[in-house]
C-alpha positions as semicolon CSV with decimal commas, in nm:
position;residue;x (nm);y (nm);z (nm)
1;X;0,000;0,000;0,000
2;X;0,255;0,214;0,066
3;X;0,428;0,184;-0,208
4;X;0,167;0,271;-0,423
5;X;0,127;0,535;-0,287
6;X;0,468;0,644;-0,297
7;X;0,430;0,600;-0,686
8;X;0,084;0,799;-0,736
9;X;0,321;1,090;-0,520
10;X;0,617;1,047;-0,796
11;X;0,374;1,015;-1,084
12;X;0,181;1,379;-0,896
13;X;0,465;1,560;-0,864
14;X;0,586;1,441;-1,219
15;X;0,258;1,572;-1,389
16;X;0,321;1,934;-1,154
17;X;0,673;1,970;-1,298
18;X;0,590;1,908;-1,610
19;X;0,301;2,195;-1,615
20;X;0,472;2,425;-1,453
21;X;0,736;2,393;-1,603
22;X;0,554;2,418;-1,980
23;X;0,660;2,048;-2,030
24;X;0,712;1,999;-2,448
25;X;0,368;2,174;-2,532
26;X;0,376;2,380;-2,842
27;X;0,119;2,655;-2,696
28;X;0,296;2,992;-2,759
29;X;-0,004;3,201;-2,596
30;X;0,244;3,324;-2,371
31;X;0,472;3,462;-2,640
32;X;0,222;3,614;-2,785
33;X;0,100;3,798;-2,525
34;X;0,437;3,913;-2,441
35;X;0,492;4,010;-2,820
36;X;0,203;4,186;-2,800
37;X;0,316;4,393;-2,461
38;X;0,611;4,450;-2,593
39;X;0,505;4,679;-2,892
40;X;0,249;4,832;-2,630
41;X;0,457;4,887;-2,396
42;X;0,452;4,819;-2,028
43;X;0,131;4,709;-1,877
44;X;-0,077;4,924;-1,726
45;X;-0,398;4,881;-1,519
46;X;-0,695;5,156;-1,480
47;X;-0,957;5,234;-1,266
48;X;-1,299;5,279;-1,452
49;X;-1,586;5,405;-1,283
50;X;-1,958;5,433;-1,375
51;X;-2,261;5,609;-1,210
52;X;-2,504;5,452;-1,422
53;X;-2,711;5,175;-1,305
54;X;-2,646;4,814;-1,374
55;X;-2,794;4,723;-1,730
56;X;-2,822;5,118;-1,859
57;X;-2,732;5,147;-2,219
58;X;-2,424;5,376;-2,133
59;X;-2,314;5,102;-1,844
60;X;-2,350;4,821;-2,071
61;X;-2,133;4,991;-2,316
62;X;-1,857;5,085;-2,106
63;X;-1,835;4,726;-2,019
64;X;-1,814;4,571;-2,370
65;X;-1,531;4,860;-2,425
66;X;-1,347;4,764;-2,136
67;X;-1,367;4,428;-2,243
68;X;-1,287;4,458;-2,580
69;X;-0,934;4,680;-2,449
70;X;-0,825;4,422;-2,240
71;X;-0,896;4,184;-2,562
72;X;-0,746;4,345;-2,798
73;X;-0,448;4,420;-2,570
74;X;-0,386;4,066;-2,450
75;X;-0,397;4,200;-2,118
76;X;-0,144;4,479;-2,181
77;X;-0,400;4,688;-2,054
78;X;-0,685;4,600;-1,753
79;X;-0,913;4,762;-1,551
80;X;-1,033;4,795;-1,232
81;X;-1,380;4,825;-1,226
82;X;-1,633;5,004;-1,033
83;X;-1,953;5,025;-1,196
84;X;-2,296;5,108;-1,065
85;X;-2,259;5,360;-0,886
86;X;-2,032;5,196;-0,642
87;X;-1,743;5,450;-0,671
88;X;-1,937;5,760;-0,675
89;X;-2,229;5,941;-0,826
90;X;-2,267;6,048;-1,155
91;X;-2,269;6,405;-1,084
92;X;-1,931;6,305;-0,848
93;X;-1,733;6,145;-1,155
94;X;-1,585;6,460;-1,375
95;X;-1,404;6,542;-0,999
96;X;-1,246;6,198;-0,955
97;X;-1,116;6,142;-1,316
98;X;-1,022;6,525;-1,401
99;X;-0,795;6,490;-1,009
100;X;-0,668;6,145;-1,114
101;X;-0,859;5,957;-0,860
102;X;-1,023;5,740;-1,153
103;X;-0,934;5,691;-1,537
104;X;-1,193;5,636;-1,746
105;X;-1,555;5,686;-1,718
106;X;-1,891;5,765;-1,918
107;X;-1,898;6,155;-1,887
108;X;-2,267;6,350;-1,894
109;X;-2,165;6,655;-2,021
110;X;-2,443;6,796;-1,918
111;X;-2,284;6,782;-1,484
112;X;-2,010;7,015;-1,661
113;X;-2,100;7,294;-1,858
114;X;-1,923;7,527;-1,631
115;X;-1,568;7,353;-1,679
116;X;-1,647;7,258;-2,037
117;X;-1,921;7,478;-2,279
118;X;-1,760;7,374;-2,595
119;X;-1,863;7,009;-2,524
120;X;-2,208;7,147;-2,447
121;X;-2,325;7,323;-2,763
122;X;-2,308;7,017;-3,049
123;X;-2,317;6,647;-3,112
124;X;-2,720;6,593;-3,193
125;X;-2,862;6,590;-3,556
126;X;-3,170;6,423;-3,720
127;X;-3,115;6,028;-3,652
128;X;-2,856;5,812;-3,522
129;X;-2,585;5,841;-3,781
130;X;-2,633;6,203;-3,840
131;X;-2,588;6,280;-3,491
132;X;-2,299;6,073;-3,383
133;X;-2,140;6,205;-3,759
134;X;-2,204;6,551;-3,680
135;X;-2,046;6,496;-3,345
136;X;-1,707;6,358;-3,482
137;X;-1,738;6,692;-3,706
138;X;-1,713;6,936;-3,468
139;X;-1,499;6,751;-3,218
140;X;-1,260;6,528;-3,402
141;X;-1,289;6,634;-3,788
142;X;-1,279;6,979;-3,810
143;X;-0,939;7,125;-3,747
144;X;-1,028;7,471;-3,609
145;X;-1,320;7,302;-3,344
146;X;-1,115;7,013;-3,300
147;X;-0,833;7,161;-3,126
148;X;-1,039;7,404;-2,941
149;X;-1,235;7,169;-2,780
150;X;-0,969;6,926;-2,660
151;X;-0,742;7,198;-2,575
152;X;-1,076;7,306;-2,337
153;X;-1,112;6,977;-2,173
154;X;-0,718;6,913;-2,116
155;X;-0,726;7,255;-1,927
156;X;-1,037;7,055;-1,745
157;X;-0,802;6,782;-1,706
158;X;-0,955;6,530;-1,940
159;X;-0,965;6,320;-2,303
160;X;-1,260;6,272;-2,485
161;X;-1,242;5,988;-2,711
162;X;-1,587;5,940;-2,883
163;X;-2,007;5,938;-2,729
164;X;-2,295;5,744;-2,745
165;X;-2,617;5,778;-2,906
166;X;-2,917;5,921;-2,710
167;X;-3,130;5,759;-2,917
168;X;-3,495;5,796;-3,013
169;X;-3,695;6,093;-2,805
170;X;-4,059;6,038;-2,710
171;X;-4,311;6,285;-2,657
172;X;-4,616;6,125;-2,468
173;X;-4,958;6,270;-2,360
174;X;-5,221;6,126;-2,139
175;X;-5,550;6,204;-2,303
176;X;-5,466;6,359;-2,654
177;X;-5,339;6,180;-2,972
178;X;-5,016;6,391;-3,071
179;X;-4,868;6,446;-3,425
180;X;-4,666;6,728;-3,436
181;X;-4,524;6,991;-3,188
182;X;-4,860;7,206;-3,293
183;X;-5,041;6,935;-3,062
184;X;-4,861;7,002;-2,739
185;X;-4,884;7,316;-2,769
186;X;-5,236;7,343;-2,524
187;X;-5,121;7,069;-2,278
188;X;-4,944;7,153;-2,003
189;X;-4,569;6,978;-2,031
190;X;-4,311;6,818;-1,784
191;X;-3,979;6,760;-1,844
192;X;-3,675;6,702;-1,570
193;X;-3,443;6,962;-1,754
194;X;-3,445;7,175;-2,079
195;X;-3,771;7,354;-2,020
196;X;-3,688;7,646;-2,123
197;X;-3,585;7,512;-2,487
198;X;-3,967;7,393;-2,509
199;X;-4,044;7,684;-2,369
200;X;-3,965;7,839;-2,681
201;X;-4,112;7,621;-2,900
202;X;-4,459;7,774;-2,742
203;X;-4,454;7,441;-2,514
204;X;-4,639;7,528;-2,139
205;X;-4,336;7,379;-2,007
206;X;-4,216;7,327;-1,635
207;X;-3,945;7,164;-1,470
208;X;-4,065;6,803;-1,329
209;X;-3,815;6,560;-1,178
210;X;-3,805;6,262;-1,325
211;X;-3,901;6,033;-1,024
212;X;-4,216;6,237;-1,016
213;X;-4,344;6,219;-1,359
214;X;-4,516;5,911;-1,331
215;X;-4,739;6,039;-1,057
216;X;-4,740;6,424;-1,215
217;X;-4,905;6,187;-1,546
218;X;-5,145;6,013;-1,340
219;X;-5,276;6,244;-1,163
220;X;-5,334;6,526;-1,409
221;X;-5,044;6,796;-1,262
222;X;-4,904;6,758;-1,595
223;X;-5,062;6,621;-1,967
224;X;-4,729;6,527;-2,148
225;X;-4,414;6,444;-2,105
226;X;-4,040;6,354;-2,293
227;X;-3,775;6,176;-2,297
228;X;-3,532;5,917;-2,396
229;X;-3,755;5,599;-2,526
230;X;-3,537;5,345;-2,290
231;X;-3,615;5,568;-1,974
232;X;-4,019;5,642;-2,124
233;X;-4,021;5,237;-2,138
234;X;-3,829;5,148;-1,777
235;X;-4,054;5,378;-1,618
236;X;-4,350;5,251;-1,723
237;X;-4,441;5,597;-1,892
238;X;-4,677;5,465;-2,146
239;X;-4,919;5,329;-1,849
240;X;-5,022;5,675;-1,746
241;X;-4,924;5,857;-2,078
242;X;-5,028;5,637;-2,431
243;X;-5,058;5,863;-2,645
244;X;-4,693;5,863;-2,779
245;X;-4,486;6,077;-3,061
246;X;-4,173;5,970;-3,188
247;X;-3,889;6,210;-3,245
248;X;-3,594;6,123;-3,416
249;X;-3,415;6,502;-3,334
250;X;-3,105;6,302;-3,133
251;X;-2,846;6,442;-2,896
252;X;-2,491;6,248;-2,855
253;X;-2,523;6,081;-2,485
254;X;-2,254;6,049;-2,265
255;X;-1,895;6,127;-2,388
256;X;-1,645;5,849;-2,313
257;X;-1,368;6,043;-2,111
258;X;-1,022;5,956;-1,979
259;X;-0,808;6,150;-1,750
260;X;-0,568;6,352;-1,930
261;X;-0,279;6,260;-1,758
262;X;-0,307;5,898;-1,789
263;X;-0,392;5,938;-2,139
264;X;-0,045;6,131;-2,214
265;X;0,134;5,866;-1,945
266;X;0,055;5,599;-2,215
267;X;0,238;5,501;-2,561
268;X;0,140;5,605;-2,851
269;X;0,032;5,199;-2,950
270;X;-0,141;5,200;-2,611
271;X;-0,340;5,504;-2,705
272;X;-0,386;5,430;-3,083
273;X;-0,543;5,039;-2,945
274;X;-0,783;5,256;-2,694
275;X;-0,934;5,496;-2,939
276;X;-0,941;5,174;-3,211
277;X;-1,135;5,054;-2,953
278;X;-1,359;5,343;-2,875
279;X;-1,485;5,391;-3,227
280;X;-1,566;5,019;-3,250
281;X;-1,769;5,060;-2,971
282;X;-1,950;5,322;-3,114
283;X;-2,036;5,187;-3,379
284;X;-2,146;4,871;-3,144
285;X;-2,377;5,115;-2,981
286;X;-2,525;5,224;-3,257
287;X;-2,646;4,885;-3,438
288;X;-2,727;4,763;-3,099
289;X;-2,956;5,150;-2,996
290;X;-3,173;5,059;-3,341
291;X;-3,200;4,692;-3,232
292;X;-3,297;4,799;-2,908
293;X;-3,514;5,065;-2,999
294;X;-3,684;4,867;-3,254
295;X;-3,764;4,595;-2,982
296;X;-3,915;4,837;-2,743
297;X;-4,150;4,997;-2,993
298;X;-4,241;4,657;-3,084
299;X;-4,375;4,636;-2,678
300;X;-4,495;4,955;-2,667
301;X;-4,737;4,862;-2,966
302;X;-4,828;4,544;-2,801
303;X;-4,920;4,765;-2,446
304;X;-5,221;4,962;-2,644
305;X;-4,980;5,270;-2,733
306;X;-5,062;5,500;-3,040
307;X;-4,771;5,550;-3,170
308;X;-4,693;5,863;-3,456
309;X;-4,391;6,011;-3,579
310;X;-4,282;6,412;-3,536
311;X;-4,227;6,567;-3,882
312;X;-3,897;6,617;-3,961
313;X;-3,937;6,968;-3,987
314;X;-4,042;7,048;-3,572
315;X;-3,769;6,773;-3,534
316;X;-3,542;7,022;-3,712
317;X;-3,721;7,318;-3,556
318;X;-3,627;7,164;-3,198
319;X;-3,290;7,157;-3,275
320;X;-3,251;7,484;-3,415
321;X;-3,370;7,573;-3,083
322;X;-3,156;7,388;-2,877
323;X;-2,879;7,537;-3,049
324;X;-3,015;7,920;-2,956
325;X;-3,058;7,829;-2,607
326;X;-2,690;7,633;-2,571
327;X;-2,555;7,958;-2,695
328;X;-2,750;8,223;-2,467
329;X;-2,715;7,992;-2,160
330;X;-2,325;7,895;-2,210
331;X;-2,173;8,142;-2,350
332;X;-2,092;8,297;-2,027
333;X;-1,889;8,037;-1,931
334;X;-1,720;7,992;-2,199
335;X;-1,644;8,414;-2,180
336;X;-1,505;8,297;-1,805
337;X;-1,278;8,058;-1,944
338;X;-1,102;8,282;-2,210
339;X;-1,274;8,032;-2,509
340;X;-1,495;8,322;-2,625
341;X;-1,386;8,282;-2,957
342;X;-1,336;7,909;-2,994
343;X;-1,739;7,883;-2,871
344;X;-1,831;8,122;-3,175
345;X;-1,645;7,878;-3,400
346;X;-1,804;7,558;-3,228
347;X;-2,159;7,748;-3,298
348;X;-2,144;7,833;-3,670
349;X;-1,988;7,497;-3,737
350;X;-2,273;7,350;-3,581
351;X;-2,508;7,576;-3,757
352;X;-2,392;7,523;-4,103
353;X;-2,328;7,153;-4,024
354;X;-2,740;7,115;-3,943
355;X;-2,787;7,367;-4,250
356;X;-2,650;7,107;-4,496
357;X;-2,796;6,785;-4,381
């Protein structure tokens, strides 16, 4: 007995050698992955943070690009994640990656129109494509906007690499069938931020949070309502609020930001894999937004909704007015900032980008 069990010891420890030792296999993953560090440099690990709750579009996405870095890299480059709002809150994020506390996050713009107004006046057209194209315009493509608006958000201490779609818009009213902007015009309208762009549309808009819409619908404080058609569908919008109209007049969602000093800290392979990465994710989000959307509309039909679509001219006509109200309402800070001039140029790009769609 004891002998054989002296042999099963020699035969263990045989097998343990052999593995750890990498034996006579003929796997070379582990050249390859230290091939592939090699022309990226040394490895580097991040800390990625996300406000967003678990299963949001913008979440979701900043998980497949992690993933797909780390991929691509062969684990030159890895993350340490800290999603749903488990790091901070989303209004908390621009202070933790612009100090260096965190690397990479989705950024809503929106939380930092003070440190950056450039970032606040484009990226939104007529439909997916046109507004994540007219984005990459004004931010990437054009030389003159380009460079003014990353110079802005390095001062802010920051990289923006690319953004998400917003997606479809929806317009919904409890009692009325809507078609067109002329519709709302007699209902009284909540929304949890941009009233005063409906406002001038002629909309009888007023500021309503959006954990109170729901209950503002149901009761009768307010007659319609809009907003992104994931958020109209989580919140169960539609039960309150059938009457629905489709817009298709699209803002860029959150920007996908890094902080500027890691960004500069890496190689130039390490930063050319990230923003490879980036724009394959954005084009990810886009086929997977129309899937999505498509999918939701589908249930939304199936719950009883009547469902139209806005013209394309109010569509146009809201973000005409957009525009006018970005400029009045940041153009102050952009004054504050020394970037007077570089938010003129940001504005007529924008202008005659939307006048030749």
């Amino acid at each position: 007995m004891k002998k054989s069990i002296s042999i099963l010891l020699i035969i263990s420890l045989f097998i343990v050698l052999t593995v750890g030792c990498g034996g006579n296999t003929s796997d070379d993953s582990g050249a390859s992955s230290a091939a592939v560090s090699s022309e990226l440099g040394e490895p580097v690990t991040m800390t990625v943070i996300c406000g967003f709750p678990d299963g949001d579009m913008a979440s979701d996405m900043l998980i497949y690009l992690c993933d797909l870095i780390e991929e691509k890299s062969e684990g030159n480059i890895t993350f340490t994640r800290h999603m749903g709002g488990t790091f901070c809150t989303l209004a908390e994020e621009y202070g933790y990656v612009s100090s260096g506390a965190a690397d990479l996050n989705m950024q809503l713009c929106g939380l930092v129109v003070e440190e950056m107004p450039l970032w606040n006046i484009a990226g939104y057209d007529y439909g997916y494509e046109k507004s994540l194209a007219q984005f990459n315009y004004v931010y990437f493509e054009n030389e003159e906007t380009a460079a003014a608006c990353q110079a802005e958000a390095a001062a802010a201490g920051v990289k923006f690499l690319g953004s998400l779609t917003a997606g479809l818009n929806v317009y919904g009213a409890r009692n009325t069938e809507i078609t067109c902007l002329e519709d709302l015009k007699g209902l009284s309208f909540g929304i949890d931020r941009g009233a005063n762009v409906y406002s001038s549309l002629g909309l009888n808009a007023m500021a309503v949070a959006q954990e109170d819409v729901y209950e503002s619908l149901s009761r009768g404080v307010i007659e319609s309502t809009n907003s992104g058609i994931g958020a109209y569908y989580t919140n169960m919008w539609y039960e309150v609020a059938p009457y629905l109209l489709i817009s298709q007049a699209i803002s860029s969602g959150p920007y996908i930001s890094m902080n500027i000093d890691r960004w500069n800290s890496l190689t130039e392979a390490q930063q050319e894999l990230i923003q490879e990465c980036v724009d394959e994710t954005m084009a990810y989000d886009l086929e997977y937004y129309n899937d999505f959307a498509e999918q939701v509309l589908t249930e939304l039909e199936a719950a009883g909704c009547t469902i139209n679509y806005m013209p394309e001219e109010d569509d146009m006509a809201y973000l005409f007015a957009q525009l006018e109200v970005n400029e009045e309402d940041n153009r102050s800070y952009a004054e504050s900032l020394g970037d007077g001039e570089a938010f003129d140029l940001v504005v007529e790009a924008t202008r005659e980008y939307l006048n030749n769609d």
